[in-house]
């Protein structure tokens, strides 16, 4: 069963919450982070993307980057931008995007659970991305990146969280520049804390990583590297748990650089072997059901519908990303490994279909594919089966902000 704990969050003064809160470190490159933090000395990007405070020629994985993060974190605390709660608490985090609300429980989750598959995964991790976060955590002593976990919703947990939101005053409540509203309540009542902990231990058999595989893996490897020097706090990592009925998975689309030597007509002809094709012209197409795809090539949109025999019924074979890979990317375009092939790129659904048209229209790419989003049940099925999704299969929105709640593993 799931082991979670309250923790003493390092967090901003209420009046500084909006200035401190930053987009996750892994959705911004260094140049974007520098622009976003410009003129804001309280932006948490000075900690998560600390290279913005060093010369532009600095290697973002150099030792001085992590030392700068440690120094900046200490300065934030010294300036009283951030302070640490004196009592271990749970935190309720509500996000509202485009009128749609979702609420999660911020806590720390057991690294033992991660290693014993009580916390289930659906992606492989990349060593270089792991190492970056390992270095950041070890040097700064802080888990700054929140791991987004999902669980099958439980009525008792829902009722507890809803009651707290209705009867207590939020400590933070602001709308960010991207129009997403962030509201956080502190659960500091000992009886309520004990009840939440007990409910997860008795009623929630497992949780699922929705977003943050590298952050979770890095926390586990830091604990292992510390060995006997690991503190009790290092046995846990920063997570926010969302019930499955509140989650929204967006499409994660693909663009390809070339058609593997084929002209447009020859490419379309090959597609007709496995798909029903409909020319849509200039009307952008967002798939409305599983096994249908949008294709943008040579200035036109097409609807593709997978024919029988293009997929299997197992948890991986039935995914649209698998259908695309097995019937188009590998056999026709000769893109064998999308993790490493430089001829393919991925575009999160938050950027919209216009981004696909832009990438192809700029001659950067030759064609784009829009996909129907993976469902939360598909994610659960794959995680439960021990399988791994193809890369870049899920895009969750809205994103949790860094800096509002940080977990220190040592001081």
mmCIF file of C-alpha atoms in Angstrom:
data_model
loop_
_atom_site.group_PDB
_atom_site.id
_atom_site.type_symbol
_atom_site.label_atom_id
_atom_site.label_comp_id
_atom_site.label_asym_id
_atom_site.label_seq_id
_atom_site.Cartn_x
_atom_site.Cartn_y
_atom_site.Cartn_z
ATOM 1 C CA UNK A 1 0.000 0.000 0.000
ATOM 2 C CA UNK A 2 1.085 3.598 -0.599
ATOM 3 C CA UNK A 3 3.290 5.157 2.091
ATOM 4 C CA UNK A 4 3.119 8.934 2.200
ATOM 5 C CA UNK A 5 4.168 11.470 4.840
ATOM 6 C CA UNK A 6 3.632 15.120 5.677
ATOM 7 C CA UNK A 7 6.756 17.271 5.531
ATOM 8 C CA UNK A 8 8.131 20.662 6.535
ATOM 9 C CA UNK A 9 7.926 22.554 3.271
ATOM 10 C CA UNK A 10 10.337 25.289 2.338
ATOM 11 C CA UNK A 11 7.989 27.863 0.842
ATOM 12 C CA UNK A 12 7.623 31.559 -0.009
ATOM 13 C CA UNK A 13 6.162 34.359 2.014
ATOM 14 C CA UNK A 14 2.537 34.759 0.960
ATOM 15 C CA UNK A 15 3.056 38.153 -0.646
ATOM 16 C CA UNK A 16 5.907 36.752 -2.770
ATOM 17 C CA UNK A 17 4.290 33.516 -3.927
ATOM 18 C CA UNK A 18 3.497 34.696 -7.449
ATOM 19 C CA UNK A 19 6.981 36.138 -7.971
ATOM 20 C CA UNK A 20 8.677 32.999 -6.653
ATOM 21 C CA UNK A 21 6.555 30.420 -8.496
ATOM 22 C CA UNK A 22 8.152 29.349 -11.768
ATOM 23 C CA UNK A 23 7.394 26.957 -14.537
ATOM 24 C CA UNK A 24 9.089 23.532 -14.192
ATOM 25 C CA UNK A 25 12.783 23.522 -14.998
ATOM 26 C CA UNK A 26 12.369 20.968 -17.789
ATOM 27 C CA UNK A 27 9.879 22.930 -19.903
ATOM 28 C CA UNK A 28 12.255 25.879 -20.417
ATOM 29 C CA UNK A 29 15.669 26.078 -21.993
ATOM 30 C CA UNK A 30 18.297 28.367 -20.493
ATOM 31 C CA UNK A 31 17.565 31.304 -22.806
ATOM 32 C CA UNK A 32 13.818 31.119 -22.133
ATOM 33 C CA UNK A 33 14.432 30.870 -18.388
ATOM 34 C CA UNK A 34 16.686 33.924 -18.447
ATOM 35 C CA UNK A 35 14.029 35.982 -20.210
ATOM 36 C CA UNK A 36 11.295 34.746 -17.873
ATOM 37 C CA UNK A 37 13.293 35.578 -14.730
ATOM 38 C CA UNK A 38 14.523 38.946 -15.989
ATOM 39 C CA UNK A 39 13.801 41.702 -13.493
ATOM 40 C CA UNK A 40 12.516 39.243 -10.896
ATOM 41 C CA UNK A 41 15.161 38.425 -8.271
ATOM 42 C CA UNK A 42 12.623 36.226 -6.451
ATOM 43 C CA UNK A 43 11.969 33.872 -9.383
ATOM 44 C CA UNK A 44 12.661 30.263 -8.408
ATOM 45 C CA UNK A 45 14.332 29.867 -11.801
ATOM 46 C CA UNK A 46 17.436 31.324 -10.115
ATOM 47 C CA UNK A 47 17.531 27.989 -8.251
ATOM 48 C CA UNK A 48 16.199 25.477 -10.787
ATOM 49 C CA UNK A 49 17.929 27.058 -13.808
ATOM 50 C CA UNK A 50 20.808 28.731 -11.998
ATOM 51 C CA UNK A 51 22.930 28.939 -15.149
ATOM 52 C CA UNK A 52 20.945 32.118 -15.914
ATOM 53 C CA UNK A 53 23.114 33.859 -13.296
ATOM 54 C CA UNK A 54 26.384 32.700 -14.879
ATOM 55 C CA UNK A 55 28.121 33.639 -18.149
ATOM 56 C CA UNK A 56 26.266 32.403 -21.228
ATOM 57 C CA UNK A 57 29.233 30.241 -22.205
ATOM 58 C CA UNK A 58 28.828 28.138 -19.032
ATOM 59 C CA UNK A 59 28.071 24.451 -19.590
ATOM 60 C CA UNK A 60 24.650 23.928 -18.009
ATOM 61 C CA UNK A 61 25.916 20.723 -16.394
ATOM 62 C CA UNK A 62 29.100 22.254 -14.990
ATOM 63 C CA UNK A 63 29.776 22.010 -11.255
ATOM 64 C CA UNK A 64 29.482 25.776 -10.835
ATOM 65 C CA UNK A 65 25.846 25.646 -11.996
ATOM 66 C CA UNK A 66 24.885 23.411 -9.077
ATOM 67 C CA UNK A 67 26.965 25.452 -6.647
ATOM 68 C CA UNK A 68 25.176 28.558 -7.907
ATOM 69 C CA UNK A 69 21.837 26.864 -7.228
ATOM 70 C CA UNK A 70 22.947 26.090 -3.673
ATOM 71 C CA UNK A 71 24.143 29.663 -3.168
ATOM 72 C CA UNK A 72 20.936 31.139 -4.589
ATOM 73 C CA UNK A 73 18.786 28.907 -2.399
ATOM 74 C CA UNK A 74 20.699 30.003 0.690
ATOM 75 C CA UNK A 75 20.291 33.649 -0.362
ATOM 76 C CA UNK A 76 16.521 33.214 -0.773
ATOM 77 C CA UNK A 77 16.337 31.863 2.779
ATOM 78 C CA UNK A 78 18.599 34.584 4.169
ATOM 79 C CA UNK A 79 16.493 37.285 2.470
ATOM 80 C CA UNK A 80 13.384 35.658 3.976
ATOM 81 C CA UNK A 81 11.914 35.075 0.534
ATOM 82 C CA UNK A 82 11.613 31.424 1.587
ATOM 83 C CA UNK A 83 11.055 29.948 5.027
ATOM 84 C CA UNK A 84 10.509 26.435 6.358
ATOM 85 C CA UNK A 85 7.404 25.301 8.215
ATOM 86 C CA UNK A 86 8.117 24.195 11.776
ATOM 87 C CA UNK A 87 5.566 21.376 11.667
ATOM 88 C CA UNK A 88 5.193 18.530 9.189
ATOM 89 C CA UNK A 89 2.090 19.250 7.114
ATOM 90 C CA UNK A 90 0.219 18.107 4.066
ATOM 91 C CA UNK A 91 -0.617 20.696 1.428
ATOM 92 C CA UNK A 92 -3.588 20.837 -0.927
ATOM 93 C CA UNK A 93 -2.785 22.246 -4.373
ATOM 94 C CA UNK A 94 -5.604 23.296 -6.712
ATOM 95 C CA UNK A 95 -5.020 24.377 -10.299
ATOM 96 C CA UNK A 96 -7.646 25.936 -12.568
ATOM 97 C CA UNK A 97 -6.993 26.152 -16.303
ATOM 98 C CA UNK A 98 -9.602 27.281 -18.824
ATOM 99 C CA UNK A 99 -12.304 26.851 -16.188
ATOM 100 C CA UNK A 100 -11.272 23.260 -15.426
ATOM 101 C CA UNK A 101 -10.164 22.490 -11.867
ATOM 102 C CA UNK A 102 -7.981 19.715 -10.458
ATOM 103 C CA UNK A 103 -6.792 19.281 -6.882
ATOM 104 C CA UNK A 104 -3.873 17.258 -5.576
ATOM 105 C CA UNK A 105 -2.306 16.382 -2.240
ATOM 106 C CA UNK A 106 1.292 17.533 -1.829
ATOM 107 C CA UNK A 107 3.310 15.169 0.347
ATOM 108 C CA UNK A 108 6.479 13.139 0.315
ATOM 109 C CA UNK A 109 6.326 9.571 -0.987
ATOM 110 C CA UNK A 110 8.477 6.616 -0.020
ATOM 111 C CA UNK A 111 11.554 5.841 -2.109
ATOM 112 C CA UNK A 112 11.138 2.234 -0.969
ATOM 113 C CA UNK A 113 7.718 2.304 -2.643
ATOM 114 C CA UNK A 114 9.361 3.610 -5.814
ATOM 115 C CA UNK A 115 11.943 0.838 -5.788
ATOM 116 C CA UNK A 116 9.385 -1.871 -4.925
ATOM 117 C CA UNK A 117 6.941 -0.838 -7.684
ATOM 118 C CA UNK A 118 4.238 0.388 -5.324
ATOM 119 C CA UNK A 119 4.853 3.595 -7.250
ATOM 120 C CA UNK A 120 4.466 2.419 -10.835
ATOM 121 C CA UNK A 121 6.269 3.724 -13.906
ATOM 122 C CA UNK A 122 5.525 3.814 -17.607
ATOM 123 C CA UNK A 123 8.662 5.405 -19.103
ATOM 124 C CA UNK A 124 12.357 4.712 -19.394
ATOM 125 C CA UNK A 125 14.677 7.425 -18.105
ATOM 126 C CA UNK A 126 17.758 8.898 -19.741
ATOM 127 C CA UNK A 127 21.005 8.769 -17.725
ATOM 128 C CA UNK A 128 22.097 12.302 -18.633
ATOM 129 C CA UNK A 129 18.791 13.798 -17.467
ATOM 130 C CA UNK A 130 18.955 11.770 -14.264
ATOM 131 C CA UNK A 131 22.503 12.916 -13.574
ATOM 132 C CA UNK A 132 21.523 16.569 -13.887
ATOM 133 C CA UNK A 133 18.885 16.236 -11.150
ATOM 134 C CA UNK A 134 21.122 13.999 -9.024
ATOM 135 C CA UNK A 135 23.765 16.732 -9.021
ATOM 136 C CA UNK A 136 21.189 19.420 -8.306
ATOM 137 C CA UNK A 137 19.697 17.558 -5.328
ATOM 138 C CA UNK A 138 23.038 16.461 -3.858
ATOM 139 C CA UNK A 139 24.613 19.909 -4.015
ATOM 140 C CA UNK A 140 21.578 22.014 -3.060
ATOM 141 C CA UNK A 141 20.130 19.543 -0.547
ATOM 142 C CA UNK A 142 16.687 20.246 -1.977
ATOM 143 C CA UNK A 143 14.140 18.395 -4.062
ATOM 144 C CA UNK A 144 12.814 21.343 -6.026
ATOM 145 C CA UNK A 145 10.967 19.393 -8.711
ATOM 146 C CA UNK A 146 7.587 17.915 -7.859
ATOM 147 C CA UNK A 147 6.744 14.406 -9.115
ATOM 148 C CA UNK A 148 3.172 14.235 -10.407
ATOM 149 C CA UNK A 149 1.525 11.001 -9.182
ATOM 150 C CA UNK A 150 -1.935 9.647 -9.967
ATOM 151 C CA UNK A 151 -4.106 7.221 -8.030
ATOM 152 C CA UNK A 152 -7.505 5.635 -8.531
ATOM 153 C CA UNK A 153 -9.810 8.061 -6.778
ATOM 154 C CA UNK A 154 -11.083 7.270 -3.306
ATOM 155 C CA UNK A 155 -14.298 8.835 -1.979
ATOM 156 C CA UNK A 156 -12.989 9.240 1.575
ATOM 157 C CA UNK A 157 -9.851 11.040 0.429
ATOM 158 C CA UNK A 158 -11.946 13.238 -1.876
ATOM 159 C CA UNK A 159 -14.289 14.143 0.992
ATOM 160 C CA UNK A 160 -11.445 15.045 3.347
ATOM 161 C CA UNK A 161 -9.770 17.301 0.808
ATOM 162 C CA UNK A 162 -13.032 18.936 -0.279
ATOM 163 C CA UNK A 163 -14.017 19.673 3.326
ATOM 164 C CA UNK A 164 -10.636 21.258 4.065
ATOM 165 C CA UNK A 165 -10.872 23.480 0.986
ATOM 166 C CA UNK A 166 -14.397 24.570 1.916
ATOM 167 C CA UNK A 167 -13.682 25.402 5.551
ATOM 168 C CA UNK A 168 -10.108 26.715 5.591
ATOM 169 C CA UNK A 169 -8.417 29.768 4.153
ATOM 170 C CA UNK A 170 -5.834 29.267 1.417
ATOM 171 C CA UNK A 171 -2.276 30.396 2.132
ATOM 172 C CA UNK A 172 -1.590 31.119 -1.554
ATOM 173 C CA UNK A 173 -4.059 32.094 -4.244
ATOM 174 C CA UNK A 174 -2.863 33.787 -7.433
ATOM 175 C CA UNK A 175 -3.254 33.668 -11.183
ATOM 176 C CA UNK A 176 0.005 33.291 -13.096
ATOM 177 C CA UNK A 177 0.845 35.125 -16.296
ATOM 178 C CA UNK A 178 -0.376 32.153 -18.348
ATOM 179 C CA UNK A 179 -3.847 32.578 -16.761
ATOM 180 C CA UNK A 180 -3.595 29.393 -14.658
ATOM 181 C CA UNK A 181 -4.831 29.897 -11.115
ATOM 182 C CA UNK A 182 -2.831 28.306 -8.294
ATOM 183 C CA UNK A 183 -4.337 27.873 -4.814
ATOM 184 C CA UNK A 184 -2.697 26.112 -1.866
ATOM 185 C CA UNK A 185 -4.050 25.214 1.583
ATOM 186 C CA UNK A 186 -1.958 23.939 4.515
ATOM 187 C CA UNK A 187 -3.255 20.840 6.321
ATOM 188 C CA UNK A 188 -1.756 21.278 9.780
ATOM 189 C CA UNK A 189 -4.348 19.540 11.983
ATOM 190 C CA UNK A 190 -2.777 16.422 13.524
ATOM 191 C CA UNK A 191 -5.956 14.316 13.391
ATOM 192 C CA UNK A 192 -6.554 15.140 9.724
ATOM 193 C CA UNK A 193 -2.924 14.454 8.885
ATOM 194 C CA UNK A 194 -3.110 11.055 10.594
ATOM 195 C CA UNK A 195 -6.341 10.193 8.792
ATOM 196 C CA UNK A 196 -4.933 11.053 5.365
ATOM 197 C CA UNK A 197 -1.797 9.013 6.022
ATOM 198 C CA UNK A 198 -3.878 6.060 7.201
ATOM 199 C CA UNK A 199 -6.271 6.219 4.231
ATOM 200 C CA UNK A 200 -3.435 5.956 1.734
ATOM 201 C CA UNK A 201 -1.762 3.181 3.697
ATOM 202 C CA UNK A 202 -4.982 1.141 3.920
ATOM 203 C CA UNK A 203 -7.012 2.091 0.853
ATOM 204 C CA UNK A 204 -4.606 3.045 -1.963
ATOM 205 C CA UNK A 205 -2.697 -0.023 -3.178
ATOM 206 C CA UNK A 206 -0.403 1.888 -5.520
ATOM 207 C CA UNK A 207 0.253 5.202 -7.199
ATOM 208 C CA UNK A 208 1.391 5.949 -10.759
ATOM 209 C CA UNK A 209 3.968 8.385 -12.063
ATOM 210 C CA UNK A 210 2.136 10.655 -14.474
ATOM 211 C CA UNK A 211 4.965 13.156 -14.946
ATOM 212 C CA UNK A 212 8.413 13.244 -13.359
ATOM 213 C CA UNK A 213 10.120 9.880 -13.989
ATOM 214 C CA UNK A 214 13.561 11.514 -14.006
ATOM 215 C CA UNK A 215 12.915 13.430 -10.787
ATOM 216 C CA UNK A 216 11.779 10.249 -9.029
ATOM 217 C CA UNK A 217 14.698 8.177 -10.301
ATOM 218 C CA UNK A 218 17.143 10.895 -9.293
ATOM 219 C CA UNK A 219 15.796 11.071 -5.745
ATOM 220 C CA UNK A 220 16.222 7.318 -5.393
ATOM 221 C CA UNK A 221 19.785 7.428 -6.704
ATOM 222 C CA UNK A 222 20.701 10.294 -4.392
ATOM 223 C CA UNK A 223 19.484 8.246 -1.433
ATOM 224 C CA UNK A 224 21.575 5.293 -2.613
ATOM 225 C CA UNK A 225 24.648 7.476 -3.150
ATOM 226 C CA UNK A 226 24.389 8.978 0.348
ATOM 227 C CA UNK A 227 24.386 5.515 1.881
ATOM 228 C CA UNK A 228 24.857 5.668 5.649
ATOM 229 C CA UNK A 229 24.894 9.477 5.444
ATOM 230 C CA UNK A 230 21.309 9.587 4.166
ATOM 231 C CA UNK A 231 18.954 11.495 6.453
ATOM 232 C CA UNK A 232 15.397 10.248 7.151
ATOM 233 C CA UNK A 233 14.182 12.984 4.780
ATOM 234 C CA UNK A 234 16.255 11.430 1.975
ATOM 235 C CA UNK A 235 14.085 8.290 2.225
ATOM 236 C CA UNK A 236 11.217 10.282 0.680
ATOM 237 C CA UNK A 237 10.711 12.491 -2.346
ATOM 238 C CA UNK A 238 8.455 15.418 -3.199
ATOM 239 C CA UNK A 239 5.181 14.400 -4.859
ATOM 240 C CA UNK A 240 1.692 15.687 -5.601
ATOM 241 C CA UNK A 241 -1.019 13.022 -5.798
ATOM 242 C CA UNK A 242 -4.048 13.568 -8.032
ATOM 243 C CA UNK A 243 -7.146 11.348 -8.232
ATOM 244 C CA UNK A 244 -7.563 9.815 -11.670
ATOM 245 C CA UNK A 245 -10.994 11.326 -12.276
ATOM 246 C CA UNK A 246 -9.516 14.842 -12.202
ATOM 247 C CA UNK A 247 -6.609 14.371 -14.587
ATOM 248 C CA UNK A 248 -6.441 15.704 -18.116
ATOM 249 C CA UNK A 249 -3.971 14.184 -20.582
ATOM 250 C CA UNK A 250 -3.326 16.173 -23.735
ATOM 251 C CA UNK A 251 -2.143 14.958 -27.107
ATOM 252 C CA UNK A 252 1.594 14.646 -27.746
ATOM 253 C CA UNK A 253 2.220 15.132 -31.445
ATOM 254 C CA UNK A 254 5.064 14.365 -33.846
ATOM 255 C CA UNK A 255 6.889 16.208 -36.610
ATOM 256 C CA UNK A 256 9.377 14.600 -39.014
ATOM 257 C CA UNK A 257 12.180 16.231 -40.989
ATOM 258 C CA UNK A 258 11.769 14.351 -44.266
ATOM 259 C CA UNK A 259 9.745 11.675 -46.044
ATOM 260 C CA UNK A 260 12.680 9.283 -46.454
ATOM 261 C CA UNK A 261 13.222 10.186 -50.103
ATOM 262 C CA UNK A 262 9.558 9.922 -51.084
ATOM 263 C CA UNK A 263 7.564 12.691 -52.718
ATOM 264 C CA UNK A 264 4.200 13.563 -51.192
ATOM 265 C CA UNK A 265 2.109 11.418 -53.511
ATOM 266 C CA UNK A 266 4.312 8.358 -53.072
ATOM 267 C CA UNK A 267 4.174 8.815 -49.308
ATOM 268 C CA UNK A 268 0.377 9.089 -49.313
ATOM 269 C CA UNK A 269 0.106 6.006 -51.503
ATOM 270 C CA UNK A 270 2.120 3.968 -49.024
ATOM 271 C CA UNK A 271 -0.119 5.172 -46.184
ATOM 272 C CA UNK A 272 -3.217 3.868 -47.978
ATOM 273 C CA UNK A 273 -2.050 0.290 -47.375
ATOM 274 C CA UNK A 274 -2.708 0.617 -43.647
ATOM 275 C CA UNK A 275 -4.975 3.663 -43.280
ATOM 276 C CA UNK A 276 -8.147 5.139 -44.705
ATOM 277 C CA UNK A 277 -7.174 8.603 -45.994
ATOM 278 C CA UNK A 278 -9.445 11.629 -46.280
ATOM 279 C CA UNK A 279 -8.216 14.946 -47.689
ATOM 280 C CA UNK A 280 -9.339 17.833 -45.470
ATOM 281 C CA UNK A 281 -7.477 20.678 -47.145
ATOM 282 C CA UNK A 282 -6.613 23.671 -44.962
ATOM 283 C CA UNK A 283 -8.832 22.607 -42.049
ATOM 284 C CA UNK A 284 -6.613 21.491 -39.161
ATOM 285 C CA UNK A 285 -7.616 18.107 -37.782
ATOM 286 C CA UNK A 286 -7.513 17.109 -34.137
ATOM 287 C CA UNK A 287 -8.408 13.393 -33.832
ATOM 288 C CA UNK A 288 -11.721 12.768 -32.091
ATOM 289 C CA UNK A 289 -11.248 9.121 -31.188
ATOM 290 C CA UNK A 290 -8.618 6.428 -30.757
ATOM 291 C CA UNK A 291 -6.927 5.052 -33.890
ATOM 292 C CA UNK A 292 -7.510 8.182 -35.932
ATOM 293 C CA UNK A 293 -4.682 10.572 -36.814
ATOM 294 C CA UNK A 294 -4.154 13.947 -38.409
ATOM 295 C CA UNK A 295 -1.460 14.375 -41.057
ATOM 296 C CA UNK A 296 -0.229 17.765 -42.252
ATOM 297 C CA UNK A 297 1.967 17.607 -45.338
ATOM 298 C CA UNK A 298 2.558 19.852 -48.357
ATOM 299 C CA UNK A 299 0.115 22.468 -47.051
ATOM 300 C CA UNK A 300 -2.850 20.108 -46.570
ATOM 301 C CA UNK A 301 -4.424 18.194 -43.696
ATOM 302 C CA UNK A 302 -5.533 14.580 -43.970
ATOM 303 C CA UNK A 303 -7.477 12.319 -41.635
ATOM 304 C CA UNK A 304 -5.975 8.853 -41.251
ATOM 305 C CA UNK A 305 -7.998 5.996 -39.746
ATOM 306 C CA UNK A 306 -6.106 2.818 -38.909
ATOM 307 C CA UNK A 307 -7.366 -0.253 -40.749
ATOM 308 C CA UNK A 308 -7.932 -3.599 -38.966
ATOM 309 C CA UNK A 309 -4.680 -5.456 -38.451
ATOM 310 C CA UNK A 310 -2.588 -2.357 -37.769
ATOM 311 C CA UNK A 311 -2.690 -2.873 -34.005
ATOM 312 C CA UNK A 312 -3.052 -5.505 -31.308
ATOM 313 C CA UNK A 313 -5.195 -5.486 -28.169
ATOM 314 C CA UNK A 314 -2.366 -5.652 -25.626
ATOM 315 C CA UNK A 315 -1.710 -2.523 -23.490
ATOM 316 C CA UNK A 316 1.168 -1.314 -25.693
ATOM 317 C CA UNK A 317 -0.014 -2.498 -29.107
ATOM 318 C CA UNK A 318 -3.329 -0.689 -28.846
ATOM 319 C CA UNK A 319 -1.742 2.745 -28.269
ATOM 320 C CA UNK A 320 -1.938 5.227 -31.116
ATOM 321 C CA UNK A 321 1.728 6.132 -30.646
ATOM 322 C CA UNK A 322 2.516 2.434 -31.244
ATOM 323 C CA UNK A 323 0.288 2.294 -34.330
ATOM 324 C CA UNK A 324 2.070 5.345 -35.737
ATOM 325 C CA UNK A 325 5.492 3.909 -34.965
ATOM 326 C CA UNK A 326 4.821 0.404 -36.285
ATOM 327 C CA UNK A 327 2.962 1.375 -39.452
ATOM 328 C CA UNK A 328 4.484 4.696 -40.544
ATOM 329 C CA UNK A 329 7.592 5.829 -38.704
ATOM 330 C CA UNK A 330 9.533 2.564 -38.828
ATOM 331 C CA UNK A 331 8.481 0.883 -42.110
ATOM 332 C CA UNK A 332 7.982 3.957 -44.302
ATOM 333 C CA UNK A 333 10.121 6.727 -42.847
ATOM 334 C CA UNK A 334 12.816 4.444 -41.362
ATOM 335 C CA UNK A 335 12.742 6.175 -37.995
ATOM 336 C CA UNK A 336 13.613 3.156 -35.877
ATOM 337 C CA UNK A 337 14.208 4.678 -32.450
ATOM 338 C CA UNK A 338 12.317 7.909 -31.731
ATOM 339 C CA UNK A 339 14.332 8.369 -28.533
ATOM 340 C CA UNK A 340 17.547 8.961 -30.447
ATOM 341 C CA UNK A 341 16.665 9.672 -34.097
ATOM 342 C CA UNK A 342 17.263 13.344 -34.915
ATOM 343 C CA UNK A 343 14.725 13.242 -37.763
ATOM 344 C CA UNK A 344 11.767 13.328 -35.371
ATOM 345 C CA UNK A 345 10.634 15.867 -32.810
ATOM 346 C CA UNK A 346 7.733 16.033 -30.355
ATOM 347 C CA UNK A 347 5.231 18.842 -29.837
ATOM 348 C CA UNK A 348 3.084 18.972 -26.700
ATOM 349 C CA UNK A 349 -0.620 19.493 -27.266
ATOM 350 C CA UNK A 350 -0.582 22.699 -25.238
ATOM 351 C CA UNK A 351 1.095 24.358 -28.227
ATOM 352 C CA UNK A 352 -1.876 23.581 -30.470
ATOM 353 C CA UNK A 353 -2.152 22.409 -34.070
ATOM 354 C CA UNK A 354 -0.931 25.780 -35.330
ATOM 355 C CA UNK A 355 2.510 24.864 -34.006
ATOM 356 C CA UNK A 356 2.514 21.778 -36.232
ATOM 357 C CA UNK A 357 1.652 23.893 -39.267
ATOM 358 C CA UNK A 358 4.351 26.382 -38.292
ATOM 359 C CA UNK A 359 7.036 23.719 -37.989
ATOM 360 C CA UNK A 360 6.183 22.226 -41.376
ATOM 361 C CA UNK A 361 5.588 25.582 -43.079
ATOM 362 C CA UNK A 362 8.996 26.876 -42.005
ATOM 363 C CA UNK A 363 10.668 24.025 -43.931
ATOM 364 C CA UNK A 364 12.087 22.826 -40.617
ATOM 365 C CA UNK A 365 9.954 19.714 -40.941
ATOM 366 C CA UNK A 366 8.314 17.862 -43.832
ATOM 367 C CA UNK A 367 5.224 16.471 -42.121
ATOM 368 C CA UNK A 368 3.327 16.509 -38.837
ATOM 369 C CA UNK A 369 1.059 13.980 -37.130
ATOM 370 C CA UNK A 370 -1.627 14.896 -34.593
ATOM 371 C CA UNK A 371 -2.695 12.125 -32.202
ATOM 372 C CA UNK A 372 -5.608 11.361 -29.929
ATOM 373 C CA UNK A 373 -4.498 11.615 -26.274
ATOM 374 C CA UNK A 374 -3.623 8.525 -24.262
ATOM 375 C CA UNK A 375 -6.303 7.848 -21.654
ATOM 376 C CA UNK A 376 -5.566 7.590 -17.941
ATOM 377 C CA UNK A 377 -6.805 3.991 -17.962
ATOM 378 C CA UNK A 378 -4.340 3.146 -20.732
ATOM 379 C CA UNK A 379 -1.575 4.643 -18.604
ATOM 380 C CA UNK A 380 -2.683 2.566 -15.605
ATOM 381 C CA UNK A 381 -2.952 -0.628 -17.687
ATOM 382 C CA UNK A 382 0.561 -0.231 -19.059
ATOM 383 C CA UNK A 383 2.038 0.578 -15.658
ATOM 384 C CA UNK A 384 0.237 -2.386 -14.056
ATOM 385 C CA UNK A 385 1.482 -4.752 -16.765
ATOM 386 C CA UNK A 386 5.092 -3.681 -16.247
ATOM 387 C CA UNK A 387 5.358 -2.377 -19.793
ATOM 388 C CA UNK A 388 6.841 0.913 -20.915
ATOM 389 C CA UNK A 389 5.160 3.450 -23.162
ATOM 390 C CA UNK A 390 6.867 4.749 -26.282
ATOM 391 C CA UNK A 391 8.634 8.059 -25.601
ATOM 392 C CA UNK A 392 6.617 11.272 -25.380
ATOM 393 C CA UNK A 393 3.243 9.576 -25.114
ATOM 394 C CA UNK A 394 1.564 11.778 -22.491
ATOM 395 C CA UNK A 395 1.387 15.511 -21.886
ATOM 396 C CA UNK A 396 -0.271 16.657 -18.678
ATOM 397 C CA UNK A 397 -1.637 20.154 -18.181
ATOM 398 C CA UNK A 398 -1.708 22.263 -16.156
ATOM 399 C CA UNK A 399 1.807 21.999 -14.748
ATOM 400 C CA UNK A 400 2.673 22.373 -11.073
ATOM 401 C CA UNK A 401 4.810 25.412 -10.314
ATOM 402 C CA UNK A 402 8.289 25.035 -8.871
ATOM 403 C CA UNK A 403 9.192 26.969 -5.748
ATOM 404 C CA UNK A 404 5.873 26.971 -3.915
ATOM 405 C CA UNK A 405 6.686 23.823 -1.927
ATOM 406 C CA UNK A 406 10.223 22.427 -1.715
ATOM 407 C CA UNK A 407 11.440 19.366 0.201
ATOM 408 C CA UNK A 408 14.827 19.609 1.917
ATOM 409 C CA UNK A 409 16.718 16.340 2.419
ATOM 410 C CA UNK A 410 19.352 18.043 4.545
ATOM 411 C CA UNK A 411 20.189 21.587 5.571
#
